[in-house]
Amino acid sequence: ATEAQAQWVLTATGRSPTNIAVIKYWGKRDEALILPVNDSISVTLDPDHLSATTTVAASPAFPSDRMWLNGKEIALSGGRFQSCLREIRKRARDVEDEKRGIKIKKEDWEKLHVHIASYNNFPTAAGLASSAAGFACLVFTLGKLMNVNEDYGELSSIARQGSGSACRSIYGGFVKWCMGKSDDGSDSMAVQLVDESHWDDLVIIIAVVSSKQKETSSTSGMRDTVETSPLLQYRAQTVVPGRILKMEEAIKNRDFESFARLTCADSNQFHAVCLDTSPPIFYMNDTSHRIISLVEKWNHSEGTPQVYFVPV
Ligand SMILES: Nc1ncnc2c1ncn2[C@@H]1O[C@H](COP(=O)(O)OP(=O)(O)OP(=O)(O)O)[C@@H](O)[C@H]1O
Ligand SMILES: C[C@@](O)(CCOP(=O)(O)OP(=O)(O)O)CC(=O)O
C-alpha cells in the first residue's frame, strides 16, 4: 500500500436498544453456540432510553483488533466477540469510497483489523441486558462497515453467538427467539411478532433498584441452573411452550390483563428456578420485593389491575 492508502480509516456507527424478556430465556443446551432450552419473548425498548452506541473503524494501520467499552479498553480474547467478528467477516462484501479513493475487496476484510468503541447510556452488567444491546449493536455496526447484505434473521443468529438475548434486540417491537432444533444452531434465531407501533400506548417503567454489577452473571448463573436445578427441565419442557402460545395471543390482541399475568408468572418462575439452583442465585433485593408487594396491593384495591411488575 502507498503511504496515503495506509493512512485511511473507514468507520460506521450504530445504536441498538436493550430488550426486556416477558417469557424468559434461562439455560443453554449448547454453551459454545448459545442455544437455549426454551423459546423466549421480549419487548425491545425505545433506543432513546436504554441503548448501546457503537462505532467500528477499520484501517490498514491497525495491527490488531481492539475494543473499548464505556471508554475503557477490554480484552477481545473472549470467544463471543471473536465469533461475532468471524461470522461478519465471512459475509463481508466489496466496499468502495470513491471520493477518498478507498477500495476494499471482500477478501481484504480477513486481514483488516478493527477498533471498536461502545457506550451504554445505562448501567452495564447490572441486569438491564447490556449484553443484549451491546452485541446486537456490534453485529449490526460491523455488518454496516463491511457491507454485509444478510437479512435480519441471519444477523440475529450471529448476535446470538455474542449473547443469547442479543438476537432479540435486532428487531423493534415484540420479538420471539425461536430456540430451534438443529445442533448447528442454524434455526435458532429471532423473529419479529409485531412492530413498535402495534401497542404504542403500552408504558414501560424501569425502576433501577441497584446499578451495582450483579454478583452472578447470566452466563454463569444459567450454567449452574442447568447443572443443578430439577425445576428447570419442568419449566422448559412443560410450562414455557404453552405460555409462549398464550403470550403471542395476548400481544396480538393487546390484551393487557393476560399479557401482564403471564409476564409476572414467568418472571416469578425464572426467579424460582434461580432459587432452585445450587448454590442459590438471588437477583432480587429488598427494594424489588417491596415494589412487587406494592404493585400487588395496588392491583387488588383498584378494581381492574393496571400495573404489573417484571423483575429482571
Ligand atoms: N455496549 C456493549 N458492547 C459490547 N459488549 C457489551 C456492551 N455492553 C456490555 N457488553 C458485554 O456484556 C457483558 C455484560 O453482560 P451480563 O449478561 O453480565 O449483564 P447484563 O447483560 O447487563 O444483564 P442481563 O443479561 O442479566 O440482563 C459485559 O461484560 C460485556 O462483555
Ligand atoms: C434473565 C435474562 O435477561 C437472561 C439473559 O441472559 P444473557 O443473554 O445475558 O446470557 P448469555 O446468553 O449467556 O449472554 C432473560 C432474558 O433476557 O430472556
Tab-separated table of C-alpha atoms in Angstrom, residues 17-311:
chain	number	residue	atom	x	y	z
A	17	PRO	CA	-31.751	-0.690	22.342
A	18	THR	CA	-31.904	-3.312	25.027
A	19	ASN	CA	-34.888	-5.647	25.395
A	20	ILE	CA	-36.800	-6.942	28.402
A	21	ALA	CA	-37.941	-10.570	28.310
A	22	VAL	CA	-41.578	-11.251	29.179
A	23	ILE	CA	-41.061	-15.003	28.708
A	24	LYS	CA	-37.526	-15.555	29.922
A	25	TYR	CA	-34.551	-17.305	28.363
A	26	TRP	CA	-32.688	-19.186	31.085
A	27	GLY	CA	-30.499	-22.198	30.357
A	28	LYS	CA	-28.491	-23.343	27.350
A	29	ARG	CA	-28.448	-26.686	25.587
A	30	ASP	CA	-25.175	-25.690	23.836
A	31	GLU	CA	-22.800	-23.288	25.605
A	32	ALA	CA	-20.462	-22.541	22.693
A	33	LEU	CA	-23.151	-21.806	20.105
A	34	ILE	CA	-25.508	-20.257	22.708
A	35	LEU	CA	-28.560	-22.416	22.015
A	36	PRO	CA	-31.350	-22.131	24.598
A	37	VAL	CA	-33.526	-24.746	26.299
A	38	ASN	CA	-36.730	-22.800	25.568
A	39	ASP	CA	-38.237	-20.135	23.298
A	40	SER	CA	-38.436	-16.625	24.758
A	41	ILE	CA	-40.353	-13.414	24.003
A	42	SER	CA	-39.260	-9.850	24.714
A	43	VAL	CA	-40.144	-6.247	24.114
A	44	THR	CA	-37.462	-4.002	22.663
A	45	LEU	CA	-37.188	-0.639	24.395
A	46	ASP	CA	-37.070	2.781	22.840
A	47	PRO	CA	-33.435	3.499	21.824
A	48	ASP	CA	-33.507	6.983	23.402
A	49	HIS	CA	-33.552	5.490	26.884
A	50	LEU	CA	-31.562	2.270	27.194
A	51	SER	CA	-29.214	1.640	24.316
A	52	ALA	CA	-25.667	0.916	23.214
A	53	THR	CA	-23.946	3.128	20.645
A	54	THR	CA	-21.043	1.538	18.847
A	55	THR	CA	-18.516	2.903	16.366
A	56	VAL	CA	-16.319	0.494	14.456
A	57	ALA	CA	-13.284	1.576	12.481
A	58	ALA	CA	-11.085	-0.358	10.062
A	59	SER	CA	-7.662	0.714	8.840
A	60	PRO	CA	-4.553	-0.915	7.370
A	61	ALA	CA	-2.707	0.992	10.111
A	62	PHE	CA	-4.320	-1.119	12.904
A	63	PRO	CA	-2.051	-4.044	13.882
A	64	SER	CA	-4.779	-5.890	15.857
A	65	ASP	CA	-8.497	-5.906	16.750
A	66	ARG	CA	-9.205	-3.812	19.893
A	67	MET	CA	-12.288	-2.766	21.833
A	68	TRP	CA	-13.190	-0.034	24.344
A	69	LEU	CA	-16.363	-0.320	26.453
A	70	ASN	CA	-17.551	2.897	28.111
A	71	GLY	CA	-14.099	4.418	27.494
A	72	LYS	CA	-12.054	1.555	28.986
A	73	GLU	CA	-10.198	-0.978	26.891
A	74	ILE	CA	-11.480	-4.551	27.308
A	75	ALA	CA	-9.940	-7.817	26.115
A	76	LEU	CA	-11.338	-9.186	22.867
A	77	SER	CA	-9.969	-12.607	23.676
A	78	GLY	CA	-13.366	-13.996	24.760
A	79	GLY	CA	-14.869	-16.443	22.268
A	80	ARG	CA	-18.057	-14.393	21.965
A	81	PHE	CA	-16.522	-11.276	20.411
A	82	GLN	CA	-14.382	-13.490	18.176
A	83	SER	CA	-17.445	-15.462	16.983
A	84	CYS	CA	-19.306	-12.285	16.013
A	85	LEU	CA	-16.266	-10.823	14.245
A	86	ARG	CA	-15.562	-14.078	12.424
A	87	GLU	CA	-19.162	-14.566	11.263
A	88	ILE	CA	-19.456	-10.977	9.974
A	89	ARG	CA	-16.017	-11.064	8.270
A	90	LYS	CA	-17.102	-14.260	6.468
A	91	ARG	CA	-20.051	-12.388	4.970
A	92	ALA	CA	-18.190	-9.128	4.168
A	93	ARG	CA	-18.502	-7.707	0.636
A	94	ASP	CA	-16.592	-5.198	-1.500
A	95	VAL	CA	-16.636	-1.619	-0.207
A	96	GLU	CA	-15.725	1.419	-2.243
A	97	ASP	CA	-15.379	5.037	-1.161
A	98	GLU	CA	-14.808	6.756	-4.488
A	99	LYS	CA	-14.273	10.231	-3.039
A	100	ARG	CA	-11.424	9.060	-0.840
A	101	GLY	CA	-10.087	6.568	-3.357
A	102	ILE	CA	-10.566	3.609	-0.980
A	103	LYS	CA	-11.338	0.196	-2.435
A	104	ILE	CA	-11.672	-2.860	-0.204
A	105	LYS	CA	-12.223	-6.260	-1.783
A	106	LYS	CA	-14.289	-8.727	0.211
A	107	GLU	CA	-11.277	-10.972	0.805
A	108	ASP	CA	-9.310	-7.974	2.239
A	109	TRP	CA	-11.591	-7.887	5.300
A	110	GLU	CA	-9.924	-11.040	6.621
A	111	LYS	CA	-6.658	-9.086	7.017
A	112	LEU	CA	-8.042	-5.692	8.055
A	113	HIS	CA	-8.205	-5.129	11.792
A	114	VAL	CA	-10.944	-3.187	13.560
A	115	HIS	CA	-11.140	-0.849	16.534
A	116	ILE	CA	-14.499	-0.867	18.326
A	117	ALA	CA	-15.751	1.768	20.782
A	118	SER	CA	-19.092	1.268	22.527
A	119	TYR	CA	-21.017	3.248	25.135
A	120	ASN	CA	-24.093	2.188	27.093
A	121	ASN	CA	-26.365	5.009	28.270
A	122	PHE	CA	-27.384	2.861	31.304
A	123	PRO	CA	-25.577	0.665	33.878
A	124	THR	CA	-23.512	-2.152	32.350
A	125	ALA	CA	-23.863	-5.760	33.653
A	126	ALA	CA	-26.461	-4.755	36.273
A	127	GLY	CA	-29.328	-6.883	34.959
A	128	LEU	CA	-30.539	-4.449	32.316
A	129	ALA	CA	-29.404	-6.609	29.395
A	130	SER	CA	-26.374	-4.533	28.405
A	131	SER	CA	-25.030	-7.591	26.618
A	132	ALA	CA	-28.221	-7.694	24.525
A	133	ALA	CA	-27.918	-4.101	23.319
A	134	GLY	CA	-24.114	-4.403	23.085
A	135	PHE	CA	-23.825	-7.491	20.898
A	136	ALA	CA	-26.818	-6.583	18.712
A	137	CYS	CA	-25.175	-3.221	18.099
A	138	LEU	CA	-21.758	-4.737	17.476
A	139	VAL	CA	-23.072	-7.161	14.853
A	140	PHE	CA	-25.275	-4.564	13.192
A	141	THR	CA	-22.487	-1.961	13.016
A	142	LEU	CA	-19.790	-4.383	11.834
A	143	GLY	CA	-22.267	-5.516	9.174
A	144	LYS	CA	-22.755	-1.914	8.095
A	145	LEU	CA	-18.973	-1.286	7.908
A	146	MET	CA	-18.321	-4.470	5.916
A	147	ASN	CA	-21.342	-4.015	3.619
A	148	VAL	CA	-22.904	-7.277	4.777
A	149	ASN	CA	-26.148	-7.973	2.963
A	150	GLU	CA	-27.754	-10.656	5.163
A	151	ASP	CA	-31.347	-10.416	6.347
A	152	TYR	CA	-32.176	-9.588	9.961
A	153	GLY	CA	-32.807	-13.272	10.814
A	154	GLU	CA	-29.218	-14.108	9.874
A	155	LEU	CA	-27.873	-11.078	11.788
A	156	SER	CA	-29.893	-12.131	14.840
A	157	SER	CA	-28.351	-15.590	14.658
A	158	ILE	CA	-24.853	-14.009	14.674
A	159	ALA	CA	-25.750	-11.651	17.546
A	160	ARG	CA	-26.976	-14.730	19.461
A	161	GLN	CA	-23.401	-16.027	19.462
A	162	GLY	CA	-22.358	-12.861	21.340
A	163	SER	CA	-25.117	-13.107	23.956
A	164	GLY	CA	-28.353	-15.076	23.676
A	165	SER	CA	-30.667	-12.187	24.490
A	166	ALA	CA	-28.884	-10.025	21.849
A	167	CYS	CA	-30.582	-11.893	18.993
A	168	ARG	CA	-33.889	-10.278	20.060
A	169	SER	CA	-32.519	-6.701	20.028
A	170	ILE	CA	-32.008	-6.796	16.240
A	171	TYR	CA	-35.749	-6.043	15.915
A	172	GLY	CA	-38.030	-3.443	17.493
A	173	GLY	CA	-41.477	-4.174	18.958
A	174	PHE	CA	-42.251	-7.635	20.360
A	175	VAL	CA	-39.789	-10.324	19.371
A	176	LYS	CA	-39.648	-14.105	19.743
A	177	TRP	CA	-36.411	-16.068	19.882
A	178	CYS	CA	-37.217	-19.489	18.395
A	179	MET	CA	-34.934	-21.949	20.158
A	180	GLY	CA	-34.568	-24.127	17.047
A	181	LYS	CA	-33.884	-27.846	16.872
A	182	SER	CA	-30.724	-28.214	14.860
A	183	ASP	CA	-27.383	-28.927	16.540
A	184	ASP	CA	-25.512	-26.345	14.464
A	185	GLY	CA	-27.835	-23.540	15.619
A	186	SER	CA	-28.883	-22.571	12.098
A	187	ASP	CA	-32.586	-22.405	13.073
A	188	SER	CA	-32.079	-20.620	16.415
A	189	MET	CA	-32.902	-17.003	15.621
A	190	ALA	CA	-35.291	-14.170	16.414
A	191	VAL	CA	-38.456	-13.180	14.552
A	192	GLN	CA	-40.471	-10.018	14.992
A	193	LEU	CA	-44.001	-10.739	16.275
A	194	VAL	CA	-45.325	-7.168	15.897
A	195	ASP	CA	-43.524	-3.888	15.339
A	196	GLU	CA	-43.254	-0.979	17.798
A	197	SER	CA	-46.400	0.751	16.506
A	198	HIS	CA	-48.670	-2.225	17.347
A	199	TRP	CA	-49.039	-1.479	21.071
A	200	ASP	CA	-47.877	2.111	21.315
A	201	ASP	CA	-49.912	3.026	24.402
A	202	LEU	CA	-48.127	0.390	26.482
A	203	VAL	CA	-45.967	2.217	29.025
A	204	ILE	CA	-42.854	0.542	30.426
A	205	ILE	CA	-41.398	1.925	33.624
A	206	ILE	CA	-37.885	0.771	34.515
A	207	ALA	CA	-37.057	1.143	38.207
A	208	VAL	CA	-33.304	0.704	38.694
A	209	VAL	CA	-33.132	-0.712	42.211
A	210	SER	CA	-29.364	-1.141	42.065
A	211	SER	CA	-26.762	-0.115	39.491
A	212	LYS	CA	-24.073	-2.313	41.024
A	213	GLN	CA	-22.694	-5.126	38.872
A	214	LYS	CA	-24.649	-8.362	39.502
A	215	GLU	CA	-22.925	-10.889	41.735
A	216	THR	CA	-23.702	-13.750	39.335
A	217	SER	CA	-23.568	-13.090	35.587
A	218	SER	CA	-26.389	-14.520	33.471
A	219	THR	CA	-23.908	-16.798	31.723
A	220	SER	CA	-22.541	-18.470	34.858
A	221	GLY	CA	-25.899	-18.354	36.644
A	222	MET	CA	-27.686	-20.264	33.913
A	223	ARG	CA	-24.810	-22.741	33.658
A	224	ASP	CA	-25.236	-23.559	37.374
A	225	THR	CA	-29.005	-23.801	36.903
A	226	VAL	CA	-28.673	-26.285	34.022
A	227	GLU	CA	-26.338	-28.407	36.121
A	228	THR	CA	-28.281	-28.384	39.377
A	229	SER	CA	-31.947	-27.328	39.109
A	230	PRO	CA	-34.571	-30.076	38.712
A	231	LEU	CA	-37.194	-27.352	38.246
A	232	LEU	CA	-35.555	-26.052	35.049
A	233	GLN	CA	-36.448	-29.092	32.922
A	234	TYR	CA	-40.072	-28.898	34.053
A	235	ARG	CA	-40.186	-25.195	33.241
A	236	ALA	CA	-38.561	-25.545	29.790
A	237	GLN	CA	-40.469	-28.608	28.627
A	238	THR	CA	-43.856	-28.353	30.319
A	239	VAL	CA	-44.560	-24.721	31.212
A	240	VAL	CA	-42.913	-22.433	28.645
A	241	PRO	CA	-44.308	-23.937	25.387
A	242	GLY	CA	-47.917	-23.225	26.474
A	243	ARG	CA	-47.025	-19.811	27.823
A	244	ILE	CA	-45.375	-18.811	24.549
A	245	LEU	CA	-48.603	-19.501	22.642
A	246	LYS	CA	-50.727	-17.604	25.167
A	247	MET	CA	-48.289	-14.692	25.202
A	248	GLU	CA	-48.303	-14.421	21.399
A	249	GLU	CA	-52.107	-14.319	21.527
A	250	ALA	CA	-52.140	-11.663	24.276
A	251	ILE	CA	-49.692	-9.468	22.344
A	252	LYS	CA	-51.614	-9.834	19.101
A	253	ASN	CA	-54.875	-8.818	20.839
A	254	ARG	CA	-53.248	-6.151	23.028
A	255	ASP	CA	-54.848	-7.974	25.946
A	256	PHE	CA	-53.077	-6.239	28.832
A	257	GLU	CA	-54.550	-8.394	31.570
A	258	SER	CA	-53.378	-11.714	30.047
A	259	PHE	CA	-50.090	-10.181	28.953
A	260	ALA	CA	-49.346	-8.926	32.449
A	261	ARG	CA	-50.488	-12.086	34.225
A	262	LEU	CA	-48.227	-14.239	32.036
A	263	THR	CA	-45.315	-11.809	32.390
A	264	CYS	CA	-45.473	-11.797	36.213
A	265	ALA	CA	-45.912	-15.574	36.373
A	266	ASP	CA	-42.943	-16.164	34.106
A	267	SER	CA	-40.748	-13.715	35.950
A	268	ASN	CA	-41.640	-15.391	39.255
A	269	GLN	CA	-40.838	-18.812	37.830
A	270	PHE	CA	-37.499	-17.591	36.498
A	271	HIS	CA	-36.595	-16.332	39.996
A	272	ALA	CA	-37.846	-19.628	41.453
A	273	VAL	CA	-35.528	-21.551	39.133
A	274	CYS	CA	-32.675	-19.310	40.302
A	275	LEU	CA	-33.521	-20.192	43.912
A	276	ASP	CA	-33.689	-23.869	42.937
A	277	THR	CA	-30.072	-23.626	41.724
A	278	SER	CA	-27.226	-24.792	43.926
A	279	PRO	CA	-25.797	-22.557	45.263
A	280	PRO	CA	-28.991	-20.429	45.033
A	281	ILE	CA	-28.907	-17.256	42.946
A	282	PHE	CA	-30.575	-14.111	44.317
A	283	TYR	CA	-31.227	-11.437	41.727
A	284	MET	CA	-33.871	-9.506	43.662
A	285	ASN	CA	-33.189	-7.317	46.684
A	286	ASP	CA	-35.447	-5.848	49.430
A	287	THR	CA	-36.405	-2.929	47.199
A	288	SER	CA	-37.520	-5.297	44.406
A	289	HIS	CA	-39.637	-7.252	46.924
A	290	ARG	CA	-41.210	-4.033	48.242
A	291	ILE	CA	-42.088	-2.896	44.702
A	292	ILE	CA	-43.764	-6.253	43.973
A	293	SER	CA	-45.815	-6.078	47.202
A	294	LEU	CA	-46.851	-2.523	46.453
A	295	VAL	CA	-47.960	-3.395	42.925
A	296	GLU	CA	-49.898	-6.459	44.164
A	297	LYS	CA	-51.686	-4.357	46.837
A	298	TRP	CA	-52.495	-1.618	44.343
A	299	ASN	CA	-53.956	-4.091	41.846
A	300	HIS	CA	-56.113	-5.752	44.497
A	301	SER	CA	-57.587	-2.461	45.732
A	302	GLU	CA	-58.264	-0.613	42.472
A	303	GLY	CA	-60.693	-2.833	40.524
A	304	THR	CA	-59.161	-3.803	37.181
A	305	PRO	CA	-55.424	-4.348	37.577
A	306	GLN	CA	-53.492	-1.540	35.897
A	307	VAL	CA	-49.892	-2.124	36.853
A	308	TYR	CA	-47.651	-5.158	36.671
A	309	PHE	CA	-44.127	-5.981	37.713
A	310	VAL	CA	-41.399	-7.778	35.836
A	311	PRO	CA	-38.289	-8.061	37.969
